[in-house]
Short mmCIF file of C-alpha atoms and ligand atoms in Angstrom, two decimals:
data_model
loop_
_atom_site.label_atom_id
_atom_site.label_comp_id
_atom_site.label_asym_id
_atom_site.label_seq_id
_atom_site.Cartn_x
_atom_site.Cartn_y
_atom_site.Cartn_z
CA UNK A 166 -10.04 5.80 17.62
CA UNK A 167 -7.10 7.93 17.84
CA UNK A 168 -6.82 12.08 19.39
CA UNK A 169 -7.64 12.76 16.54
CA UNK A 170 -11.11 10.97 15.47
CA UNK A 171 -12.64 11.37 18.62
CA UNK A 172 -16.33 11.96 19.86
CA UNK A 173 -17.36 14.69 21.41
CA UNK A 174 -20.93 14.77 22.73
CA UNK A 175 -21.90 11.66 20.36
CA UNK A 176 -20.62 13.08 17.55
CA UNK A 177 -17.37 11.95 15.67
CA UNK A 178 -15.02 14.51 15.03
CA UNK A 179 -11.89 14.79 12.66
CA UNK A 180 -9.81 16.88 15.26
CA UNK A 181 -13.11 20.27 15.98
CA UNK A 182 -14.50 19.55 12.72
CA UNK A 183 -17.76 17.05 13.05
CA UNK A 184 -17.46 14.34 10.70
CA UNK A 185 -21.21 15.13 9.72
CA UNK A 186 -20.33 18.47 8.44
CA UNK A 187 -17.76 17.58 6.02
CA UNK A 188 -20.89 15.33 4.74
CA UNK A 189 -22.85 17.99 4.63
CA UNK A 190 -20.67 20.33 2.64
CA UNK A 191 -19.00 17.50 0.65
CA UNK A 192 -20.91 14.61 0.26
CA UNK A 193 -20.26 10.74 0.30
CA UNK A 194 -18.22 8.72 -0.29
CA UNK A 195 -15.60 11.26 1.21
CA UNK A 196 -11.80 10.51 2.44
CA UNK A 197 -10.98 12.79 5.28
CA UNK A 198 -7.80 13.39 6.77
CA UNK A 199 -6.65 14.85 9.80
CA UNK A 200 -3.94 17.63 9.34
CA UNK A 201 -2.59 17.27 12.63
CA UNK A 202 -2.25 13.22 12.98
CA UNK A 203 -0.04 13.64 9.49
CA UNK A 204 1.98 16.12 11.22
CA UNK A 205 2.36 14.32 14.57
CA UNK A 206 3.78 11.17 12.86
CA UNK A 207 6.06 13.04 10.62
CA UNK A 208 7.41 14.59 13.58
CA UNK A 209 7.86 11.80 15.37
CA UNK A 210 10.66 10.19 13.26
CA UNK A 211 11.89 13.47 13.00
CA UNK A 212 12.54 13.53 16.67
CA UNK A 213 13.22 9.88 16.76
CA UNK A 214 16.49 10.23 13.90
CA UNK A 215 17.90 13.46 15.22
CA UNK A 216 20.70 12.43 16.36
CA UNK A 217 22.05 10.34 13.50
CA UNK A 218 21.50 11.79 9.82
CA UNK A 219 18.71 10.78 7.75
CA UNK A 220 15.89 11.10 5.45
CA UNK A 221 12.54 10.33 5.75
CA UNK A 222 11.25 9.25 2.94
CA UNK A 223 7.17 9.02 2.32
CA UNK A 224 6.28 6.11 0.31
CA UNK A 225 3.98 8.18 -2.08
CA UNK A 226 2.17 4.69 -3.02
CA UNK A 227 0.77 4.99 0.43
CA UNK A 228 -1.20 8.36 -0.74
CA UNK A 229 -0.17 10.35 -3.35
CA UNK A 230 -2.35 13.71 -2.84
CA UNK A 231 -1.00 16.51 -3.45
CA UNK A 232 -1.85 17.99 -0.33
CA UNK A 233 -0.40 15.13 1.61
CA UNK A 234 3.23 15.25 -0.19
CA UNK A 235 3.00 19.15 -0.18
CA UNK A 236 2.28 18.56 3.83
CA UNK A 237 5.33 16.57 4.03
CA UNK A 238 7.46 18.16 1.73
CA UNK A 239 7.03 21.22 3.72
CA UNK A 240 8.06 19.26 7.40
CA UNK A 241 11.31 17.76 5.09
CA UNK A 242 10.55 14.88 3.87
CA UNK A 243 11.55 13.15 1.20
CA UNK A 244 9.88 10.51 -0.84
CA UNK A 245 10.10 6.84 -2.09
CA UNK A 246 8.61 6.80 -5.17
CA UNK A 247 7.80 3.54 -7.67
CA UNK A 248 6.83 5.53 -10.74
CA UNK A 249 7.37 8.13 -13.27
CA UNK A 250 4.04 9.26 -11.80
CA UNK A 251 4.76 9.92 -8.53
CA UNK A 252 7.73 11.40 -9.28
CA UNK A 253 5.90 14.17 -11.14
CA UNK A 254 3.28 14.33 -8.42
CA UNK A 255 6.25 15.11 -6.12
CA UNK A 256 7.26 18.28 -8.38
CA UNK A 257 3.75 18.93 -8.75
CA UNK A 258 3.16 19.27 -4.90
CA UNK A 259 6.67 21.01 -4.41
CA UNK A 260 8.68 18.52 -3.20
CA UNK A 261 12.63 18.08 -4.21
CA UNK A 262 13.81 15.63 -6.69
CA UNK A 263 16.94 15.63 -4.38
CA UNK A 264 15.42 13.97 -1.70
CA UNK A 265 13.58 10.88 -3.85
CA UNK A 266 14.36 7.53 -4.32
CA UNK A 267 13.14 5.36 -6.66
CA UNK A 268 12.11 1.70 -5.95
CA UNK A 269 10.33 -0.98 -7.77
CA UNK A 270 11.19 -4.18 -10.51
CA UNK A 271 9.98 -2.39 -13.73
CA UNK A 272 11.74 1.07 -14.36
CA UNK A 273 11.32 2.15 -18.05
CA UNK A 274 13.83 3.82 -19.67
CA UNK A 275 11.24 6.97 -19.83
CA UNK A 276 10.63 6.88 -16.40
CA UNK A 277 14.53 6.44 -15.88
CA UNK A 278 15.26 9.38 -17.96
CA UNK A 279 12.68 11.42 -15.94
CA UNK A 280 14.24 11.22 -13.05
CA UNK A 281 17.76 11.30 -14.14
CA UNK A 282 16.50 15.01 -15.18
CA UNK A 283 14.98 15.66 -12.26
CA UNK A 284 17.99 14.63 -10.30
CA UNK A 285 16.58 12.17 -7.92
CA UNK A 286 18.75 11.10 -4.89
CA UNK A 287 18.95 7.44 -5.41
CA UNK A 288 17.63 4.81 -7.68
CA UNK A 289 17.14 1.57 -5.91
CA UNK A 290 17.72 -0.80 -8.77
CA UNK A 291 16.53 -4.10 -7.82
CA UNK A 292 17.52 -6.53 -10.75
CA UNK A 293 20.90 -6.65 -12.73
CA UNK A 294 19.14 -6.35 -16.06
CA UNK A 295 17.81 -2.90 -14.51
CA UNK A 296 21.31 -2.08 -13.38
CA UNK A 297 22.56 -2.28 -17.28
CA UNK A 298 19.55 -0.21 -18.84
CA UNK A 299 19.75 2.58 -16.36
CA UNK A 300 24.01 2.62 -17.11
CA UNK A 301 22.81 2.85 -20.88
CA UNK A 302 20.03 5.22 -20.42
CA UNK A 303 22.68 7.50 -18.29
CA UNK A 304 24.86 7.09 -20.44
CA UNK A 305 23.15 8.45 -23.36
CA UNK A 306 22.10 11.39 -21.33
CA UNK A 307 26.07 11.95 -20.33
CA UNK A 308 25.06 11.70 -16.82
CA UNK A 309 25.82 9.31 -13.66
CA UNK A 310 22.97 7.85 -12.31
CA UNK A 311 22.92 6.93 -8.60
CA UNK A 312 22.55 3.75 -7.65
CA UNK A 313 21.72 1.76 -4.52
CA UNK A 314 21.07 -2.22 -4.72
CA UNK A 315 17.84 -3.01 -3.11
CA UNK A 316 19.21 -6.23 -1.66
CA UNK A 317 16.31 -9.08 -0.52
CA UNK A 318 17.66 -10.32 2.72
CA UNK A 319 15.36 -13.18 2.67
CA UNK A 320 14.02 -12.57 6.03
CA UNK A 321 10.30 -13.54 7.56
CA UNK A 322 8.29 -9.99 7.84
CA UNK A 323 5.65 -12.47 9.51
CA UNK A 324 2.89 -10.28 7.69
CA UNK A 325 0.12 -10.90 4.88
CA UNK A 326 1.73 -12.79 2.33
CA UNK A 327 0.53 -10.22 -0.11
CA UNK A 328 2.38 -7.64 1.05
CA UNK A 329 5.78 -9.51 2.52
CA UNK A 330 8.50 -8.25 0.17
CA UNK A 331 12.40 -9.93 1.95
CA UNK A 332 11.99 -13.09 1.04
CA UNK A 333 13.56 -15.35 -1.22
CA UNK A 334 11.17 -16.24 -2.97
CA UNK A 335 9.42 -13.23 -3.24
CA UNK A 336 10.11 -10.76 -6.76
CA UNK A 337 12.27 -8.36 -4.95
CA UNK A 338 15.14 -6.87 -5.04
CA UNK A 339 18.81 -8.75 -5.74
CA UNK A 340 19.35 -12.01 -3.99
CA UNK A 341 21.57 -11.48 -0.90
CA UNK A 342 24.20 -13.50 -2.21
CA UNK A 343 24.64 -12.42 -4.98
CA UNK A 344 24.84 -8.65 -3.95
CA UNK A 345 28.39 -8.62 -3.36
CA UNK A 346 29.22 -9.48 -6.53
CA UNK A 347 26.54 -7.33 -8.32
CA UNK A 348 27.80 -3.99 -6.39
CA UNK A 349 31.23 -5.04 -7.71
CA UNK A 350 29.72 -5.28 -11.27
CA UNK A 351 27.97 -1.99 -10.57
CA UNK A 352 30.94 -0.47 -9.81
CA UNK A 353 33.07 -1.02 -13.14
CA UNK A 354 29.77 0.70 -15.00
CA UNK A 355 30.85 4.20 -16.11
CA UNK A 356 27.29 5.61 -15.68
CA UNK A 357 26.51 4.51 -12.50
CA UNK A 358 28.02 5.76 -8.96
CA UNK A 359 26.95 3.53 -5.90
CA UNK A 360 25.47 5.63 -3.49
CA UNK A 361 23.74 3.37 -1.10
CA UNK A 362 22.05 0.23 -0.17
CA UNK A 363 18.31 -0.73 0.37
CA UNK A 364 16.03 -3.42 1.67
CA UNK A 365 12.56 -3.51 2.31
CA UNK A 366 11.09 -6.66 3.70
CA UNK A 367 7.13 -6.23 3.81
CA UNK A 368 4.17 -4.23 4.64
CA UNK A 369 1.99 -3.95 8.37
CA UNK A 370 4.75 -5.48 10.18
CA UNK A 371 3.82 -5.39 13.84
CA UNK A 372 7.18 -7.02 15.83
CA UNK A 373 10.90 -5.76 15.79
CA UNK A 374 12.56 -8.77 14.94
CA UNK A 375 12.63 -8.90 11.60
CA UNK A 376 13.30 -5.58 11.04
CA UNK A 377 16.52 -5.80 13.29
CA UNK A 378 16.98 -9.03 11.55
CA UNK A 379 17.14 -7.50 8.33
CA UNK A 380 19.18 -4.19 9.04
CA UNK A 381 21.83 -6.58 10.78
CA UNK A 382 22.15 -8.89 7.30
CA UNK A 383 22.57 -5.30 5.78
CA UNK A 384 25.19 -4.58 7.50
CA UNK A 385 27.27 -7.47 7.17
CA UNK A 386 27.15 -6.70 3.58
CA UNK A 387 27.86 -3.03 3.68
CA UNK A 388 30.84 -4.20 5.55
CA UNK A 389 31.85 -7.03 3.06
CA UNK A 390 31.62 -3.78 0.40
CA UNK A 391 33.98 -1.60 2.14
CA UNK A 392 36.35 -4.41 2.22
CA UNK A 393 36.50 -4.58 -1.26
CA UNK A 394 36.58 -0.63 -1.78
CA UNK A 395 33.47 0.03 -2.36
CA UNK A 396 31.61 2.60 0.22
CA UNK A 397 28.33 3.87 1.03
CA UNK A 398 26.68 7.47 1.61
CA UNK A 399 23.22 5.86 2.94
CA UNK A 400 21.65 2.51 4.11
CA UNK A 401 18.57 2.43 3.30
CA UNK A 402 15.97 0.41 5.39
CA UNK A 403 12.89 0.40 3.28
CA UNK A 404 9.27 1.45 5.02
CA UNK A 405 6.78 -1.36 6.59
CA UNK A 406 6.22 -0.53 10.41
CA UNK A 407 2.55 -1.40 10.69
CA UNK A 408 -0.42 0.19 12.65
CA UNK A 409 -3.50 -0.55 14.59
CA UNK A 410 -6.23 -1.86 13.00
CA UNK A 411 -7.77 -3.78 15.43
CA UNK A 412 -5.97 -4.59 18.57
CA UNK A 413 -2.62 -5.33 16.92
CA UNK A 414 0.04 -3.73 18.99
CA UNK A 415 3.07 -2.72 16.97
CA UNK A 416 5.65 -1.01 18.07
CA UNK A 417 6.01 2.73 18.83
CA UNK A 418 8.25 4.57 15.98
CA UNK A 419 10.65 6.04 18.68
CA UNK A 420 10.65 2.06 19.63
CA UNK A 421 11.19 0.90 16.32
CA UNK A 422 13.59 3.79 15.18
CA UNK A 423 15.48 2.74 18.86
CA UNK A 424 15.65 -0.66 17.99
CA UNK A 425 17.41 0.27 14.37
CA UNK A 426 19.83 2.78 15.74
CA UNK A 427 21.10 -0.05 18.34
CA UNK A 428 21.90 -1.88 15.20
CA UNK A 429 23.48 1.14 13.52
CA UNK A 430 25.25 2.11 16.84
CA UNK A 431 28.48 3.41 15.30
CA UNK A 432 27.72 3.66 12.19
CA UNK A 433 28.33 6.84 9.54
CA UNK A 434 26.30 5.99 6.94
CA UNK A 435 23.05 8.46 6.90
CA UNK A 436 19.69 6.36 7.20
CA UNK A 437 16.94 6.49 5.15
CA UNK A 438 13.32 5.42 5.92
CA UNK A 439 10.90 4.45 3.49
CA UNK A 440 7.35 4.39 6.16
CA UNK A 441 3.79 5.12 3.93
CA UNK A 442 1.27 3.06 6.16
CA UNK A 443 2.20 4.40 9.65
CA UNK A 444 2.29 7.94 8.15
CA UNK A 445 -0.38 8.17 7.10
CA UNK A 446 -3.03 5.21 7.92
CA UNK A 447 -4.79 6.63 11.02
CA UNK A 448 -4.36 9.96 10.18
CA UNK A 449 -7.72 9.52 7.27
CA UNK A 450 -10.87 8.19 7.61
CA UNK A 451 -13.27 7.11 4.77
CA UNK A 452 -16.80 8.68 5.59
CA UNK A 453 -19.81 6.67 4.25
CA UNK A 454 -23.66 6.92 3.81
CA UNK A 455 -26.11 4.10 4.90
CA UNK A 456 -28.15 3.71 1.75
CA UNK A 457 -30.27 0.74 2.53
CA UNK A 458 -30.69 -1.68 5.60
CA UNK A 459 -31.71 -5.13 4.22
CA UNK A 460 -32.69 -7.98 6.15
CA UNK A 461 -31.58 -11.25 4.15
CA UNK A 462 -32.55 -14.59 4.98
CA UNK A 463 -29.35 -15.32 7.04
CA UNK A 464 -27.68 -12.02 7.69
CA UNK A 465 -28.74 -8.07 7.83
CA UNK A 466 -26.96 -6.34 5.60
CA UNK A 467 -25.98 -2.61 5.74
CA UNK A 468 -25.82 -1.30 2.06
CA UNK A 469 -23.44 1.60 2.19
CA UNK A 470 -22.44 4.58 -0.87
CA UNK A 471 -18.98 3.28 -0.46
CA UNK A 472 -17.49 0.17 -2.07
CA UNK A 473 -14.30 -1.83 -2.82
CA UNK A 474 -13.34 0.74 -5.61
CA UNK A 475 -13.12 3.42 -3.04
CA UNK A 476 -11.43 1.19 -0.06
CA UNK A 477 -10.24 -2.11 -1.61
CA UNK A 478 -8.11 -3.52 1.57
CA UNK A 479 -11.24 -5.28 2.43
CA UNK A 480 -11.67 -7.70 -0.33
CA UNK A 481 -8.24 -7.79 -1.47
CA UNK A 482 -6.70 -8.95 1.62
CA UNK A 483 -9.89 -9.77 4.16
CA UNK A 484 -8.79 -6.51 6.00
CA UNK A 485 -9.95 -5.07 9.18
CA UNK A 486 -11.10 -1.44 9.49
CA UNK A 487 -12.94 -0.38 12.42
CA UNK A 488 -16.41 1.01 11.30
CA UNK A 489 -18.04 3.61 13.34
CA UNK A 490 -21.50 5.95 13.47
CA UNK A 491 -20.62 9.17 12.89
CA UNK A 492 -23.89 9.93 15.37
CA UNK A 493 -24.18 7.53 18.63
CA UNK A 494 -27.97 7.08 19.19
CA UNK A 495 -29.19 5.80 22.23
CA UNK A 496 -32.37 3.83 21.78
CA UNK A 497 -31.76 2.52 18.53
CA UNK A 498 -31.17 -1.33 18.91
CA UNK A 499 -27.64 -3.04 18.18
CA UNK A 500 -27.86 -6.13 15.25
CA UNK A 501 -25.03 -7.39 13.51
CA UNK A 502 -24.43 -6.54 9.91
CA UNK A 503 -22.12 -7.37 6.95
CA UNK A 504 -21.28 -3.96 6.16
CA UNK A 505 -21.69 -3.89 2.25
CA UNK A 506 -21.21 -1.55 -1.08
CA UNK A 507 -23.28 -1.70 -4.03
CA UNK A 508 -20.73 -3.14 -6.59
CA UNK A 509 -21.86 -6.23 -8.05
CA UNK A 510 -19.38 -8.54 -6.30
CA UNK A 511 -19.28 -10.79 -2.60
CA UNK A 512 -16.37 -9.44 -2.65
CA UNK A 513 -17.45 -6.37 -1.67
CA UNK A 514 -17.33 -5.60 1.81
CA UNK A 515 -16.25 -2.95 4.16
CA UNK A 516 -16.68 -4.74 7.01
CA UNK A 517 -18.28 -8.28 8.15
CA UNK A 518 -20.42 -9.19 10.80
CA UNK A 519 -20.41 -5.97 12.68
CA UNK A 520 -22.61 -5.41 15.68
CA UNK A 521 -23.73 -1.67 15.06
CA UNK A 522 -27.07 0.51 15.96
CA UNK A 523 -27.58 1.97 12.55
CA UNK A 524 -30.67 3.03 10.12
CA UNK A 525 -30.89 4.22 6.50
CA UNK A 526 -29.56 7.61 6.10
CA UNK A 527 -26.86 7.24 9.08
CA UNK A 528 -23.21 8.41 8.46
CA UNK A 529 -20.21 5.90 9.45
CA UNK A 530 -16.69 6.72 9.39
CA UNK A 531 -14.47 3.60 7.98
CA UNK A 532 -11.34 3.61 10.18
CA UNK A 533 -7.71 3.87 9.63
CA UNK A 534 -8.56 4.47 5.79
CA UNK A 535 -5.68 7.06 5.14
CA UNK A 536 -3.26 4.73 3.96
CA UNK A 537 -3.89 2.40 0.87
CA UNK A 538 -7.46 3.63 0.50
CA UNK A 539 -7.65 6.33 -2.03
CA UNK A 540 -4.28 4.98 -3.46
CA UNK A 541 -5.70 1.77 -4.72
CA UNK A 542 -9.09 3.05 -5.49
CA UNK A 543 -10.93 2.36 -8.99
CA UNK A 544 -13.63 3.12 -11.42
CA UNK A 545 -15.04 -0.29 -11.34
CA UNK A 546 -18.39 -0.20 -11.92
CA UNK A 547 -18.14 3.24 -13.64
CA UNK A 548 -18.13 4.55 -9.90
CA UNK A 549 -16.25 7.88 -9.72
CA UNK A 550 -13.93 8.01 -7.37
CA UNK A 551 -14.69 9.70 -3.45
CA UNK A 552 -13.67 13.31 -2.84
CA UNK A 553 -11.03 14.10 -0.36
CA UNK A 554 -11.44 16.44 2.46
CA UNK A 555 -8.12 17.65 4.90
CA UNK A 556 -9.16 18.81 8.38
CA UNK A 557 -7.27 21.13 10.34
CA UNK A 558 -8.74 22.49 13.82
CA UNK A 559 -11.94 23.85 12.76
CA UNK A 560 -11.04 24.05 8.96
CA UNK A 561 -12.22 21.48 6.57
CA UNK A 562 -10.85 21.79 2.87
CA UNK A 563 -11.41 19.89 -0.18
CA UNK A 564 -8.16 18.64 -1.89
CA UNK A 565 -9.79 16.46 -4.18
CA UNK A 566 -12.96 17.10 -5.67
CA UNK A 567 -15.16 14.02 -6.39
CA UNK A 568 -14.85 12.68 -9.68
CA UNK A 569 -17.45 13.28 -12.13
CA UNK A 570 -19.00 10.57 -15.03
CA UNK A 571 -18.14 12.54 -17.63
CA UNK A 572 -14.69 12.77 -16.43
CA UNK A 573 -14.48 8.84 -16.14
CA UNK A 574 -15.37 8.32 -20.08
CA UNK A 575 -13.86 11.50 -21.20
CA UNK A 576 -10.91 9.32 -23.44
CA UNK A 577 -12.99 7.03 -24.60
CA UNK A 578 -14.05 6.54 -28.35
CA UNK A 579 -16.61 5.23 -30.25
CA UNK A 580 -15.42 2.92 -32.86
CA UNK A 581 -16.22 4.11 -36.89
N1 LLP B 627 9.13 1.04 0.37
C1 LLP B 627 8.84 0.15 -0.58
C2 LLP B 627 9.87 -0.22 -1.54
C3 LLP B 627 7.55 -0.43 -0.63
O1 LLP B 627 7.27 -1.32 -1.56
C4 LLP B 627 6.58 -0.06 0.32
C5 LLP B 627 5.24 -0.62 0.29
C6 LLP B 627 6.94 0.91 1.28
C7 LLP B 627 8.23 1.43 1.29
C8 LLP B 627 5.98 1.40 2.33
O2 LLP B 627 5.56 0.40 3.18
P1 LLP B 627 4.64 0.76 4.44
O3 LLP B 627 5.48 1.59 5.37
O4 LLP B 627 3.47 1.50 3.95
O5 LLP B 627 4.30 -0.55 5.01
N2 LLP B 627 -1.56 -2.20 -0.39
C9 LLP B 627 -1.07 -2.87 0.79
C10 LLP B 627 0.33 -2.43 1.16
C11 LLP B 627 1.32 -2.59 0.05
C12 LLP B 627 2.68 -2.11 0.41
C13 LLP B 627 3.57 -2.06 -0.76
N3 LLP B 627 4.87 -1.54 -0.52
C14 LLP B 627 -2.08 -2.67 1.91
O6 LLP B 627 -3.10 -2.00 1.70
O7 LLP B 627 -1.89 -3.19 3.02
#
């Protein structure tokens, strides 16, 4: 529960618009965000940073609606990207090219070229074999591409192993000692000017350390650089501060933008952030339909209209969202339930073993769904994909119409 999911006289609310309505008008499965929460975290780096330059950048992956990027675009952001995709998403929602950067292992030379024409801010090349294609693909294009190593300073994010980026052994980035020698490399390429440096170490991180940890290791090398000439417009320390799920406790963002400045005390380089989940992740909620209550032979069951296609954090990583009734009912009686979609998997759960007074037909809200819901959703199942609703104050509005079947086929051909 945050301000902004709250009830009011037993009903859940995104901010004054009842979660039941946006059923109502929309239907379910439906993502729904709350205007305000988007805005509030935004603003809170904002406040956070102002007194050292920066650039927050969104990590689209996170969610890519249009709505959402136009939202941020319009407070100032700037965006981390990992495709040719999102990039045009960006342009799409009005953002500026000038204030992306581009991560991930596998850039193709399209999607290289794209953005070189755009004029992104930064590509954070993360292998040398990258390093030479984007130099040739510049190159050809009689342009300079800028450059930033994302450097893997083999540090412990102490977070899902699925999502912990900085370490060794993970695919990441260049190895931190080898950096050194790669920026020097990068330097005597005539298509490339070094702009930066980058690191992000993992995903839901809920403790400091290894994020001041990590910065510190940055520095060291940024230092090492200047010494041999070579000096940088931006440090970039990658996204990953996690949220509450639960009843983990991470840290505030003017706490965990504190801790980094105390590292960067002194420092000239401008920062750039890289934060998706904590952005966006309790700002969106993922409203569901009871369809059936079943009582098996060990465990009730609560068979819900939304599945792992629509929210897939469950199955893919055994994660924890909070599920609540949209309506609280007194006299109904409280049993425990695995909380369940109708994909033809065990893999598919919402939520296990939750104790909940619920019947067929009740509404349920899916917690902390903004972030990594939509994003990763599928067709599986030929299941088209939830509608997405954006609350603010009284005002609901669609910004993503449900998918229709037709829609999900409409490539497909039969073979003559
Ligand atoms: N920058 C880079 C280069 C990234 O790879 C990521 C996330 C971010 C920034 C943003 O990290 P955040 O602030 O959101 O933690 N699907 C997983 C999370 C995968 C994160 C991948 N990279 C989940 O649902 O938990």
């Amino acid at each position: 529960m945050t301000e902004y999911f709250r009830y009011h006289h037993n009903q859940l609310y995104a901010e004054q618009t009842p979660l039941s309505e946006i059923s109502e008008k929309f239907g379910t499965p439906c993502y729904v965000y709350s205007h305000a929460a988007l805005t509030h975290s935004y603003r809170q780096f904002e406040h956070a940073l102002r007194e050292h330059e920066h650039l927050i950048c969104f990590a689209v992956k996170a969610n890519p609606n249009l709505a959402i990027l136009n939202l941020f675009a319009r407070l100032g952001a700037g965006f981390d990207i990992v495709s040719g995709g999102e990039l045009q998403r960006i342009l799409a929602a009005g953002g500026e090219a000038s204030k992306v950067v581009f991560s991930g292992v596998g850039k193709t030379a399209a999607e290289m070229r794209l953005a070189i024409q755009a004029g992104i801010l930064c590509f954070n090349v993360e292998s040398e074999a990258e390093l030479l294609r984007l130099n040739e693909v510049a190159g050809e294009m009689n342009r300079i591409a800028p450059v930033s190593l994302r450097v893997n300073p083999d540090v412990d994010a102490k977070t899902h192993p699925y999502i912990s980026t900085g370490l060794k052994k993970n695919k990441f980035g260049v190895a931190y000692t080898e950096a050194l020698d790669l920026y020097r490399k990068t330097s005597k390429l005539n298509n490339l000017r070094i702009v930066g440096m980058d690191c992000h170490i993992g995903s839901q991180l809920t403790e400091l350390s290894p994020f001041i940890a990590a910065t510190e290791k940055m520095l060291i090398l940024a230092d090492a650089l200047a010494n041999h000439g070579i000096t940088l417009e931006h440090i970039d320390l990658g996204g990953g501060l996690g949220i509450r799920y639960l009843d983990e406790v991470p840290p505030a963002i003017s706490d965990y933008v504190q801790a980094l400045l105390r590292v960067l005390q002194g420092r000239s380089e401008k920062i750039i952030l890289e934060p998706g989940r904590i952005l966006v992740g309790n700002a969106g909620v993922l409203l569901t339909q009871v369809e059936y209550i079943k009582h098996g032979a060990e465990k009730n069951f609560a068979i819900v209209d939304a599945a792992m296609n629509d929210l897939m954090r469950p199955a893919l990583y055994d994660a924890f969202h909070a599920i609540q009734p949209v309506t609280l009912e007194s006299g109904k009686s409280v049993e425990q339930y695995e909380v369940v979609g109708p994909v033809c998997e065990t893999g598919d759960f919402i939520g296990r073993a939750r104790d909940l007074a619920i019947s067929q037909g009740d509404l349920l809200a899916v917690m902390s769904a903004g972030a990594y819901g939509m994003s990763m959703s599928s067709n599986y199942n030929t299941r088209p994909r939830a509608a997405e609703v954006m609350v603010s104050g009284k005002i609901m509005q669609l910004i993503r119409e449900r998918e229709t079947v037709p829609q999900l086929f409409s490539g497909e051909k039969i073979f003559d």
